[in-house]
mmCIF file of C-alpha atoms in Angstrom:
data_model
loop_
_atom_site.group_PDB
_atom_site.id
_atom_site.type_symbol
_atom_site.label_atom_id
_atom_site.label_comp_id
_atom_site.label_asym_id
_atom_site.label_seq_id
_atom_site.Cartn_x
_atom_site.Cartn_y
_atom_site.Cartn_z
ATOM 1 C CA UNK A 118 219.029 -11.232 -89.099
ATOM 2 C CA UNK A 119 221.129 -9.013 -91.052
ATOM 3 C CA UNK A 120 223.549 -6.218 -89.222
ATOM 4 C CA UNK A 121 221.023 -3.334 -90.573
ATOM 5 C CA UNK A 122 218.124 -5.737 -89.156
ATOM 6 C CA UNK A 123 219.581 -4.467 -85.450
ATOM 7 C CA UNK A 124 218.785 -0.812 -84.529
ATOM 8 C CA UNK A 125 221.425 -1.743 -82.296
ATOM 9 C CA UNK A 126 224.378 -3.829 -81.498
ATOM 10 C CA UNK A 127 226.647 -3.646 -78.285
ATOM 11 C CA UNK A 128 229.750 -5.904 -78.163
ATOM 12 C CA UNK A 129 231.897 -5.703 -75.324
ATOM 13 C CA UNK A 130 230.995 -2.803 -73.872
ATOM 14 C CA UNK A 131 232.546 -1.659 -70.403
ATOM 15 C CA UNK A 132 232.657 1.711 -68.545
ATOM 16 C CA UNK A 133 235.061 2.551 -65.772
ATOM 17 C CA UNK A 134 234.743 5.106 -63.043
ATOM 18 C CA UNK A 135 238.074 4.996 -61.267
ATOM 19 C CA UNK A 136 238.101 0.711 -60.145
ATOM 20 C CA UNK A 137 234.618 0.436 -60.574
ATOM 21 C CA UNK A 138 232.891 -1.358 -63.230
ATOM 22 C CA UNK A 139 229.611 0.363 -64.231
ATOM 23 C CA UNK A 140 229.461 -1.476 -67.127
ATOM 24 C CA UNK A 141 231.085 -4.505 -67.388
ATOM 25 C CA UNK A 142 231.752 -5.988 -71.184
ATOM 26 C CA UNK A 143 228.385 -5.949 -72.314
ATOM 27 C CA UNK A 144 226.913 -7.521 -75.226
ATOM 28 C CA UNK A 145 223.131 -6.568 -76.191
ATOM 29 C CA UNK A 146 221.470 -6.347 -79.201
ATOM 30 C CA UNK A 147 217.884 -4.485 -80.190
ATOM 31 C CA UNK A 148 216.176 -5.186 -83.304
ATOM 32 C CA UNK A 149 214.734 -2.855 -85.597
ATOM 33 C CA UNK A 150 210.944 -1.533 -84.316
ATOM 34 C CA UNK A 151 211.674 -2.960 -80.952
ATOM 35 C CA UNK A 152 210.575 -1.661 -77.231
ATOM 36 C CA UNK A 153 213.281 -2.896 -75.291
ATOM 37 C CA UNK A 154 212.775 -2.634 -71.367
ATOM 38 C CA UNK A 155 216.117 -2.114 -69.767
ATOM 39 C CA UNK A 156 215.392 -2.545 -66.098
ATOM 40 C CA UNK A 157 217.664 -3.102 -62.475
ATOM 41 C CA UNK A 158 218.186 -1.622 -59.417
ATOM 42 C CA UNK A 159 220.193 1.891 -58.642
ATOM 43 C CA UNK A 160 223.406 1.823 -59.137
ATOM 44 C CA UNK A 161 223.329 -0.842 -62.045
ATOM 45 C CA UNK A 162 225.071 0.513 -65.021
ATOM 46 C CA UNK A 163 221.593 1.323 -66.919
ATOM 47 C CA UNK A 164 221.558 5.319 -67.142
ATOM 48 C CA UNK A 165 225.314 4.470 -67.536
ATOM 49 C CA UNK A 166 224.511 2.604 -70.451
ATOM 50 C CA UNK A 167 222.236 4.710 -72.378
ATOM 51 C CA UNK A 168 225.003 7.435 -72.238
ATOM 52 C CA UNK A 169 227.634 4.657 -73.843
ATOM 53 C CA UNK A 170 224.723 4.516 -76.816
ATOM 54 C CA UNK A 171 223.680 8.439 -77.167
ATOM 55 C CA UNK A 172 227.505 9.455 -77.276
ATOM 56 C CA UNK A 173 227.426 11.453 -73.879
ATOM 57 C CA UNK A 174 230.220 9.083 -72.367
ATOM 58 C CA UNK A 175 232.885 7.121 -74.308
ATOM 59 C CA UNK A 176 233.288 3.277 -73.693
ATOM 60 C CA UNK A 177 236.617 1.727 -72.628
ATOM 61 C CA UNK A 178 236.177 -0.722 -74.748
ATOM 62 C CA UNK A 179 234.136 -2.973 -76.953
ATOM 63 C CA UNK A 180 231.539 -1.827 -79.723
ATOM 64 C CA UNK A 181 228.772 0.711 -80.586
ATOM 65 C CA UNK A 182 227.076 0.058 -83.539
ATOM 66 C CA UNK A 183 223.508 2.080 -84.693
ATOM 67 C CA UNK A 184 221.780 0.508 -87.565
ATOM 68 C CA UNK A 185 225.251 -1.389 -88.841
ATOM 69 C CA UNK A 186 227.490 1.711 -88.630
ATOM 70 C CA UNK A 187 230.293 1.660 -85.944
ATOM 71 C CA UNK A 188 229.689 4.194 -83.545
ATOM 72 C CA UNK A 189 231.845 4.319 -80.750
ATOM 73 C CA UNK A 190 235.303 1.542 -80.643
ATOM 74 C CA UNK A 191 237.665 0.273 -82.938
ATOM 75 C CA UNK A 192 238.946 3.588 -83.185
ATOM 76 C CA UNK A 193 235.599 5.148 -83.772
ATOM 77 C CA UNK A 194 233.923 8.328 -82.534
ATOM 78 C CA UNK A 195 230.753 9.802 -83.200
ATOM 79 C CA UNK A 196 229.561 12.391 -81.263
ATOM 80 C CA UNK A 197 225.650 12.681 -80.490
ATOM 81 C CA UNK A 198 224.657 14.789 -83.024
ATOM 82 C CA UNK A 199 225.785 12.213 -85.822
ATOM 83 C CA UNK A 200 224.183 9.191 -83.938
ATOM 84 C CA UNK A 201 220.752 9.082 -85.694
ATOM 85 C CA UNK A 202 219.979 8.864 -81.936
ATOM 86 C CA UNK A 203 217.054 10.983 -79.817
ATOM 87 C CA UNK A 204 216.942 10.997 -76.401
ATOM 88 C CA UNK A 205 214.040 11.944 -73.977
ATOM 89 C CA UNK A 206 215.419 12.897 -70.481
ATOM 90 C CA UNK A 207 214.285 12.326 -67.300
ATOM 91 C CA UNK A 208 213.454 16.083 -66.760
ATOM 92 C CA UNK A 209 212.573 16.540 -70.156
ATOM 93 C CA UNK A 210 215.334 19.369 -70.724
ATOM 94 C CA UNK A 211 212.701 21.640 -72.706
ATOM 95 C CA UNK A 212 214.283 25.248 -73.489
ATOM 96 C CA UNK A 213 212.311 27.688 -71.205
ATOM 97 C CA UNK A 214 212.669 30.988 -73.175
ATOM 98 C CA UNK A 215 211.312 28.851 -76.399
ATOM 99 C CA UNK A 216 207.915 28.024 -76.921
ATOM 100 C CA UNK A 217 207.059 24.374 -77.700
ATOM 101 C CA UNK A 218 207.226 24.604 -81.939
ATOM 102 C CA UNK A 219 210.567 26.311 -81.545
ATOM 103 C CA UNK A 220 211.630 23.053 -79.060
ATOM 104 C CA UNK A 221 210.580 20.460 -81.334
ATOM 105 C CA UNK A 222 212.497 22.728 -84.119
ATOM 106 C CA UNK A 223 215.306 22.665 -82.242
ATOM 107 C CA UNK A 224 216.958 19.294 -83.948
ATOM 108 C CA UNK A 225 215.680 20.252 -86.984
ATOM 109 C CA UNK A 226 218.193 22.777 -87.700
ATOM 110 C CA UNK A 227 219.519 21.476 -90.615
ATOM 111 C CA UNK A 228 216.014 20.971 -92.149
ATOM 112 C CA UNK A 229 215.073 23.368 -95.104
ATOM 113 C CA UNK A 230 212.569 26.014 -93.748
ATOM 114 C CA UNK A 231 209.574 24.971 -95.704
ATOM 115 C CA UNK A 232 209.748 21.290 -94.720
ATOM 116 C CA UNK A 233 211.158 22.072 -90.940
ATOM 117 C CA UNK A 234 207.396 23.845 -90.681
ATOM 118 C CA UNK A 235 205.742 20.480 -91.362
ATOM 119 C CA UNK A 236 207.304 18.626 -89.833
ATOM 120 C CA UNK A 237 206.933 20.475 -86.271
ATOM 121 C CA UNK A 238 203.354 20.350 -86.785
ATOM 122 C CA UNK A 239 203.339 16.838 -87.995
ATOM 123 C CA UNK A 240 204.942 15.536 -84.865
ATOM 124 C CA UNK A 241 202.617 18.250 -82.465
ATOM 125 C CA UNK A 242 200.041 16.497 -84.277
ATOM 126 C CA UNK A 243 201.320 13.158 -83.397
ATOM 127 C CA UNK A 244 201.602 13.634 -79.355
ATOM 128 C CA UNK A 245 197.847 16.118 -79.741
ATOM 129 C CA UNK A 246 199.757 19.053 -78.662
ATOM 130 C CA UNK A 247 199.261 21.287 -81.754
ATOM 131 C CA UNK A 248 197.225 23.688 -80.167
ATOM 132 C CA UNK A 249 199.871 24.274 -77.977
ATOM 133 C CA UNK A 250 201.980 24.861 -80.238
ATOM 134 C CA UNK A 251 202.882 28.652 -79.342
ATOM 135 C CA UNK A 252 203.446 27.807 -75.224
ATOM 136 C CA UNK A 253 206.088 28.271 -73.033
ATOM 137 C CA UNK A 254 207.102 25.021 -70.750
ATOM 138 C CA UNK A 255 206.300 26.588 -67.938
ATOM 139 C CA UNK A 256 202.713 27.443 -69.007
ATOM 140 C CA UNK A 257 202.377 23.173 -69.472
ATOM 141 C CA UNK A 258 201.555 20.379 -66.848
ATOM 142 C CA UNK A 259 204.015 17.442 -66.693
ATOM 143 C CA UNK A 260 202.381 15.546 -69.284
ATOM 144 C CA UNK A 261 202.576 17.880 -71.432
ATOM 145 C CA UNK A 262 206.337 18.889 -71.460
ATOM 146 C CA UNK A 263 206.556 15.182 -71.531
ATOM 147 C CA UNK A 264 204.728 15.027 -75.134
ATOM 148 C CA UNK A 265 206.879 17.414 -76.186
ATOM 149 C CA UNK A 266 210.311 16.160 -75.019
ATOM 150 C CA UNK A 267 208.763 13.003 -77.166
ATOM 151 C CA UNK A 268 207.797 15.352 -80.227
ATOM 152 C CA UNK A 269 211.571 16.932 -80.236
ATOM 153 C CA UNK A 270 213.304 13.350 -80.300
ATOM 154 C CA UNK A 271 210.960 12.161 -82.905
ATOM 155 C CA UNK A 272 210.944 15.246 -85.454
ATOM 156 C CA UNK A 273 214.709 14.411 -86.773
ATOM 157 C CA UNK A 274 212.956 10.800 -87.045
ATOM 158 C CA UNK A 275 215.835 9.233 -85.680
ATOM 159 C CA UNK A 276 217.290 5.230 -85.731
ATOM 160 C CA UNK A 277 216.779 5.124 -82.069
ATOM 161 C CA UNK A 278 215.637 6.588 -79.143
ATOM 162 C CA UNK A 279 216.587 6.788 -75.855
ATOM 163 C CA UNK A 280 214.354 7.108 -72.840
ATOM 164 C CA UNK A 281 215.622 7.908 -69.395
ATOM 165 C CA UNK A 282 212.864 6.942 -66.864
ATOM 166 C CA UNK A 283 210.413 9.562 -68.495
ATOM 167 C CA UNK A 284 207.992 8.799 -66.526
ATOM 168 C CA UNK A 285 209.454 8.633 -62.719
ATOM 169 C CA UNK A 286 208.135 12.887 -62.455
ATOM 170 C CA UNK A 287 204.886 12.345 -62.762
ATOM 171 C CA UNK A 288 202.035 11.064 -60.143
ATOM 172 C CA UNK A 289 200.647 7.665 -60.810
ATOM 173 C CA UNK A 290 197.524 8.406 -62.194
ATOM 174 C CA UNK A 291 199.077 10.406 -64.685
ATOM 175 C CA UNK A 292 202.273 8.156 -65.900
ATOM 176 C CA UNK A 293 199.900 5.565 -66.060
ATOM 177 C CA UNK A 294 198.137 7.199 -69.119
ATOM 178 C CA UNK A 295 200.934 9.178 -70.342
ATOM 179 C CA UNK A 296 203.142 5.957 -70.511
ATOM 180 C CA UNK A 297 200.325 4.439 -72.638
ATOM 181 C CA UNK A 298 200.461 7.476 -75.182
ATOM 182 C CA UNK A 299 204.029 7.264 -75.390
ATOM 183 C CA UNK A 300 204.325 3.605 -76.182
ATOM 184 C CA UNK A 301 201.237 3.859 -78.715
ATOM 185 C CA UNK A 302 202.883 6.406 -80.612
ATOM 186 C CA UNK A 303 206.070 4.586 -80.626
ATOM 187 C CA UNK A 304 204.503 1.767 -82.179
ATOM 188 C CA UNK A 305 202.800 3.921 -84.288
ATOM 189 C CA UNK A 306 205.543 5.065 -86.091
ATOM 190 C CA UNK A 307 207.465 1.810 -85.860
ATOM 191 C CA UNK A 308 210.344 3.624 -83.936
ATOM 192 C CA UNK A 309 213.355 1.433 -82.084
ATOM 193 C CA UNK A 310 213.343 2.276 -78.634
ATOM 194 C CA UNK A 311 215.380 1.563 -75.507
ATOM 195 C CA UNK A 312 214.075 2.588 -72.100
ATOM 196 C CA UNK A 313 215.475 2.805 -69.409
ATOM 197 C CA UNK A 314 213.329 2.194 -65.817
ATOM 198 C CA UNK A 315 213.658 0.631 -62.185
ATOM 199 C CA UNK A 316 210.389 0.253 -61.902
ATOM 200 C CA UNK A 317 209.695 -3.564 -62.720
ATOM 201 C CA UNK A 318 206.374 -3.569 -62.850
ATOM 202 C CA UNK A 319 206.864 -0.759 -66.074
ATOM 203 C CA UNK A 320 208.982 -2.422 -67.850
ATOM 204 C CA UNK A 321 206.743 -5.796 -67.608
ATOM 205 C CA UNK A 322 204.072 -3.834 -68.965
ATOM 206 C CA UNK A 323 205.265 -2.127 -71.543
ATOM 207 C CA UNK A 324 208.380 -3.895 -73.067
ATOM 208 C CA UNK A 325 208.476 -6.179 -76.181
ATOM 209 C CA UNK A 326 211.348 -7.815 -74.554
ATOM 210 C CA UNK A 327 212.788 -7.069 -70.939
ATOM 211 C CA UNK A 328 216.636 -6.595 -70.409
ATOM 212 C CA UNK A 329 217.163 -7.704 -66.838
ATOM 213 C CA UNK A 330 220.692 -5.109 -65.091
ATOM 214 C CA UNK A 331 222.431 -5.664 -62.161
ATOM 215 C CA UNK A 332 226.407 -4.749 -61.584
ATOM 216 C CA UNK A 333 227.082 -3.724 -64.793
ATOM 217 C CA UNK A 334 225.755 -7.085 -66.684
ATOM 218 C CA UNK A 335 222.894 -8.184 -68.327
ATOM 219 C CA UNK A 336 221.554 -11.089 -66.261
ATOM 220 C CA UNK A 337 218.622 -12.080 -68.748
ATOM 221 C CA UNK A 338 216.913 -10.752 -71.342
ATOM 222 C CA UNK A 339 213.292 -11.920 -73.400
ATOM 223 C CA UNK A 340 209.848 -11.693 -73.234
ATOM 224 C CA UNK A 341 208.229 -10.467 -70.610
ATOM 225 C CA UNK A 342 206.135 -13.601 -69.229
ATOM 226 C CA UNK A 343 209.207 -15.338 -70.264
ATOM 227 C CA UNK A 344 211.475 -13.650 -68.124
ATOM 228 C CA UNK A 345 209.218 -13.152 -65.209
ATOM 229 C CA UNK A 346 208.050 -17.355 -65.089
ATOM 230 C CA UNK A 347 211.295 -18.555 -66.445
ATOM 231 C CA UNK A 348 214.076 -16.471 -64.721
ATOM 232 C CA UNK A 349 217.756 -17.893 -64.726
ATOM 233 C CA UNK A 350 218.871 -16.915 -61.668
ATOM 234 C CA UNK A 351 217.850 -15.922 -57.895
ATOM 235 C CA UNK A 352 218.443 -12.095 -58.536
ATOM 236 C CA UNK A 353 215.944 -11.977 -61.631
ATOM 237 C CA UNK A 354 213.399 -14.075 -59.909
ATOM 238 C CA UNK A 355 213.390 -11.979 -56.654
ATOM 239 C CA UNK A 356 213.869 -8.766 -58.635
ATOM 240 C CA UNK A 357 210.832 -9.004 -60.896
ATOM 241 C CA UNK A 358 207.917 -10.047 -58.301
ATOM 242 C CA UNK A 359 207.304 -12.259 -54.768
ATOM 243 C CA UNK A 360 209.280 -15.465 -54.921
ATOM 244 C CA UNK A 361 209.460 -18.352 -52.707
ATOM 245 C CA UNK A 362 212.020 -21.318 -52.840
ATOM 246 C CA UNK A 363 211.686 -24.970 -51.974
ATOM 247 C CA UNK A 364 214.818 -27.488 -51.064
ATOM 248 C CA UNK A 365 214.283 -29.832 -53.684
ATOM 249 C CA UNK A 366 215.975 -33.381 -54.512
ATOM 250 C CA UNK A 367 216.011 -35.461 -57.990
ATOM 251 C CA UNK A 368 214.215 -39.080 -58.013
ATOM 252 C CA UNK A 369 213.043 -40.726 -61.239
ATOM 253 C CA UNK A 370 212.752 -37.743 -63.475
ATOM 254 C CA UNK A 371 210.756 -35.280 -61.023
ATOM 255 C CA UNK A 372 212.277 -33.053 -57.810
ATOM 256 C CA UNK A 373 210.295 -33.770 -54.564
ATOM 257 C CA UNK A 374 209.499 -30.724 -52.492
ATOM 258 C CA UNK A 375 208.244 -30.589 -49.010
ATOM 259 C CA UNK A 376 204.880 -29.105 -51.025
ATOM 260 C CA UNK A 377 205.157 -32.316 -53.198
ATOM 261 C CA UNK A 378 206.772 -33.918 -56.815
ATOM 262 C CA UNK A 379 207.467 -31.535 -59.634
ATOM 263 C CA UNK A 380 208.126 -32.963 -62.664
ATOM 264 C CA UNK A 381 211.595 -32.151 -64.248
ATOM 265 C CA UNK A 382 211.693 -33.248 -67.869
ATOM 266 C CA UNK A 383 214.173 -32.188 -70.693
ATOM 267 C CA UNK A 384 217.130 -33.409 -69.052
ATOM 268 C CA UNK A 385 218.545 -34.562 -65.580
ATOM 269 C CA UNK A 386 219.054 -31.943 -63.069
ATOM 270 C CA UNK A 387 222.257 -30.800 -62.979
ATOM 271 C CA UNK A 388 223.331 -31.614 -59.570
ATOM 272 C CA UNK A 389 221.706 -33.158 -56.629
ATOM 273 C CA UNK A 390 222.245 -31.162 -53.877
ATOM 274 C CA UNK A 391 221.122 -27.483 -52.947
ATOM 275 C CA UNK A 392 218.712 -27.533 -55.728
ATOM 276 C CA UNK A 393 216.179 -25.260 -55.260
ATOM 277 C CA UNK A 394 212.227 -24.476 -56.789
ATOM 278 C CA UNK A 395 210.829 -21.131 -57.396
ATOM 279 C CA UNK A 396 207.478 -20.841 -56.568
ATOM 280 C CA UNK A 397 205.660 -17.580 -57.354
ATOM 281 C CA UNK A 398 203.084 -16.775 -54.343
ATOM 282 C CA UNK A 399 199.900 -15.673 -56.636
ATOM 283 C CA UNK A 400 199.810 -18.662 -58.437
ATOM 284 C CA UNK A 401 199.002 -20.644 -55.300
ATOM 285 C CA UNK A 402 196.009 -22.075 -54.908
ATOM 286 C CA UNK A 403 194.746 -23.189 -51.264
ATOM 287 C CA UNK A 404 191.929 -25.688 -50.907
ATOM 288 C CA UNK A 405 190.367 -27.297 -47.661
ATOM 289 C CA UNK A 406 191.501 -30.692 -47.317
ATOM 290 C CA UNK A 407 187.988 -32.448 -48.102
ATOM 291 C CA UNK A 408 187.670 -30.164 -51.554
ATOM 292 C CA UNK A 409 190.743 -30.311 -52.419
ATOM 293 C CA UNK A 410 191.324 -31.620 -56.350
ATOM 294 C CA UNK A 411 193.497 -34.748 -57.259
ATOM 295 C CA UNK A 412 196.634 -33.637 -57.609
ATOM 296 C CA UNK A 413 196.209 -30.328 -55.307
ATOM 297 C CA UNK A 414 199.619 -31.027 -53.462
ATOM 298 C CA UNK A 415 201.646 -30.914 -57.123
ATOM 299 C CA UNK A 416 203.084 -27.295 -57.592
ATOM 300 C CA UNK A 417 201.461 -25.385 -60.455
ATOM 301 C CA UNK A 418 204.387 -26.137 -63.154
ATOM 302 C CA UNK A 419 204.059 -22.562 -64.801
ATOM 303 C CA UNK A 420 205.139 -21.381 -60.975
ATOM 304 C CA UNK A 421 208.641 -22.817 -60.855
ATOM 305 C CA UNK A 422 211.555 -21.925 -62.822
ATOM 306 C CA UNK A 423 215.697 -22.539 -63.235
ATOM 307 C CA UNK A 424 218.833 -22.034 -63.681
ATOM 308 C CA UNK A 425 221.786 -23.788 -64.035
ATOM 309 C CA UNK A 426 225.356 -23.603 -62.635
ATOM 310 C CA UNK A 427 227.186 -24.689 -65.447
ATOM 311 C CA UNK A 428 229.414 -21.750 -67.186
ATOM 312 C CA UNK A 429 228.328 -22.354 -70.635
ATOM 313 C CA UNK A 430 224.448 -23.781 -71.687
ATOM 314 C CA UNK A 431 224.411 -26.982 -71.895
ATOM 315 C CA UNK A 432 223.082 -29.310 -75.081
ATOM 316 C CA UNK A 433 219.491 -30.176 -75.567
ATOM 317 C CA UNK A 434 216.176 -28.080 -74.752
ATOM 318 C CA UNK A 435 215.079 -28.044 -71.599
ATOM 319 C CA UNK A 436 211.551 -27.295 -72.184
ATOM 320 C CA UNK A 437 211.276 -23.520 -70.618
ATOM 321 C CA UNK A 438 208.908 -22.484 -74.044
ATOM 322 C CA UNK A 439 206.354 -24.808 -72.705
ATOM 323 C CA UNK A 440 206.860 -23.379 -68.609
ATOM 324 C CA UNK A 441 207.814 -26.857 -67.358
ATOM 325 C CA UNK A 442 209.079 -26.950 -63.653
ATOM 326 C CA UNK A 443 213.145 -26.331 -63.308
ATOM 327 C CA UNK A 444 216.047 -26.517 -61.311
ATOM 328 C CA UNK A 445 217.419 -23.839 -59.367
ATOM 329 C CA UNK A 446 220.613 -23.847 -57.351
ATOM 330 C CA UNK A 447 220.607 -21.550 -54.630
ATOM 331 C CA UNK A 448 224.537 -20.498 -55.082
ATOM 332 C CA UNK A 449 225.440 -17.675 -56.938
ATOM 333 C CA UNK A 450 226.837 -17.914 -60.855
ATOM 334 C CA UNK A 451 224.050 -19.123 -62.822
ATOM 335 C CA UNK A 452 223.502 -19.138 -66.311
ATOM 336 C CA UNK A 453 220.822 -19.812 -68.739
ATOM 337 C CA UNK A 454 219.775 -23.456 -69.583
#
């Protein structure tokens, strides 16, 4: 891909607060028409982050750059309003004493009238709030200022947008369908979009690819099922659903478990002691002894997963694309195979 391929492109990116690292030299890149789930725990860097890439906070070093253009380092300051970038807030930040045309109009300001007009009510149209047009916020259910917070950052139709956990207000039922809405229209229009949730389980669902936070780092990013049955370390695997782990040694090209052999092809395992196999619970399959299949003792391959503990990946494929069994250490400082 081409620069202008990538809606966005962080190199080296780290944030200080006083002597801690909220983010720490981060490199991530988002291609054009993407969903990219940024997910991790409180306290991760990820709200952090998204304020690096909509020009509320400043980087202390490393690169911003928005559809090719350098936008924060190397000497280089936009502020937000030159970013191509919206933003959807967590609180949706509507303007109470305007009704909802007049908020969607709001980043439209440069806009000639005649065209500002239609383009309010094309984007109302989008999120089916038209006939709401003429309402305050407060006269709208959660939902519903959330359709329009989504309306306002679409209008300037923007390179990017930013969502910070949009949906965390709302009850379950309701996220549930207005999370649906928002990614549908997203694809609709083909807009880039990075959002921002700790709810695993959401970003599973409704990511292209999954960006995987914790300390300030990106510990793995890809597809969803990828990700979640192929994680490269501990943290990912625990963090994204149930995992269990079984002591595992190397003999003749598989690792035996107490729960049986797993085959380990691709490449010898990279060390023989405290190697480890992730198991994920639901794919577990118990049969009585005297029905049990041939074979029943062998771990499901899709269920177990690796990492290794060498600083740099190593030569050769190790199969992961086809969710053959891996090696896990159980130490810290993994990296992808």
């Amino acid at each position: 891909m081409t620069e202008t391929d990538y809606a966005l492109r962080l190199a080296g990116v780290r944030k200080n607060y006083r002597d801690v690292a909220a983010v720490a030299g981060l490199d991530l890149t988002v291609p054009a028409g993407e969903l990219l789930a940024l997910v991790g725990p409180s306290g991760c860097g990820k709200s952090t982050l998204l304020r690096l890439v909509a020009g509320l906070e400043a980087p202390d070093a490393g690169t911003i750059q928005i559809t090719g253009t350098t936008v924060a380092g190397d000497g280089v300051w936009f502020p937000p309003e030159r970013r191509q970038v919206g933003l959807v807030f967590q609180d949706y930040a509507l303007f109470p004493h305007l009704t909802v045309a007049r908020n969607v109009a709001f980043g439209l300001a440069g806009v000639p009238a005649e065209r500002r007009s239609g383009r309010v009510t094309e984007v109302l149209e989008l999120v089916a709030m038209a006939s709401m047009a003429g309402r305050y916020p407060h006269e709208l259910s959660g939902g519903e200022q959330q359709r329009v917070a989504l309306a306002r950052a679409l209008a300037p139709e923007p390179a990017l947008i930013l969502l910070d956990e949009p949906f965390s207000n709302l009850d379950r039922h309701l996220r549930a369908q207005v999370r649906a809405d928002t990614v549908a229209i997203l694809r609709k229009t083909g807009t880039t979009a990075l959002l921002v949730t700790h709810d695993q389980a959401e970003a599973l669902a409704v990511g292209d690819r999954v960006a995987v936070m914790r300390a300030g780092r990106i510990e793995q990013t890809g597809e969803p099922a990828h990700v979640f049955h192929a994680p490269t370390s501990r943290f990912v695997a625990t963090f994204l659903g149930e995992a269990d782990f079984l002591p595992a040694r190397p003999r003749d090209g598989e690792l035996v478990t107490e729960a049986g052999p797993v085959p380990a092809p691709g490449r010898p395992p990279p060390a023989t002691e405290g190697l480890e196999v992730m198991v994920r619970p639901h794919e577990v399959t118990l049969h009585p002894p005297s029905t049990a299949p041939p074979g029943s003792s062998r771990p499901s391959s899709r269920a177990a997963s690796c990492c290794t503990p060498s600083r740099s990946p190593p030569a050769g494929n190790c199969g992961r694309c086809s969710r053959t069994p891996h090696i896990s250490p159980s130490g810290p400082g993994c990296t992808p195979c």
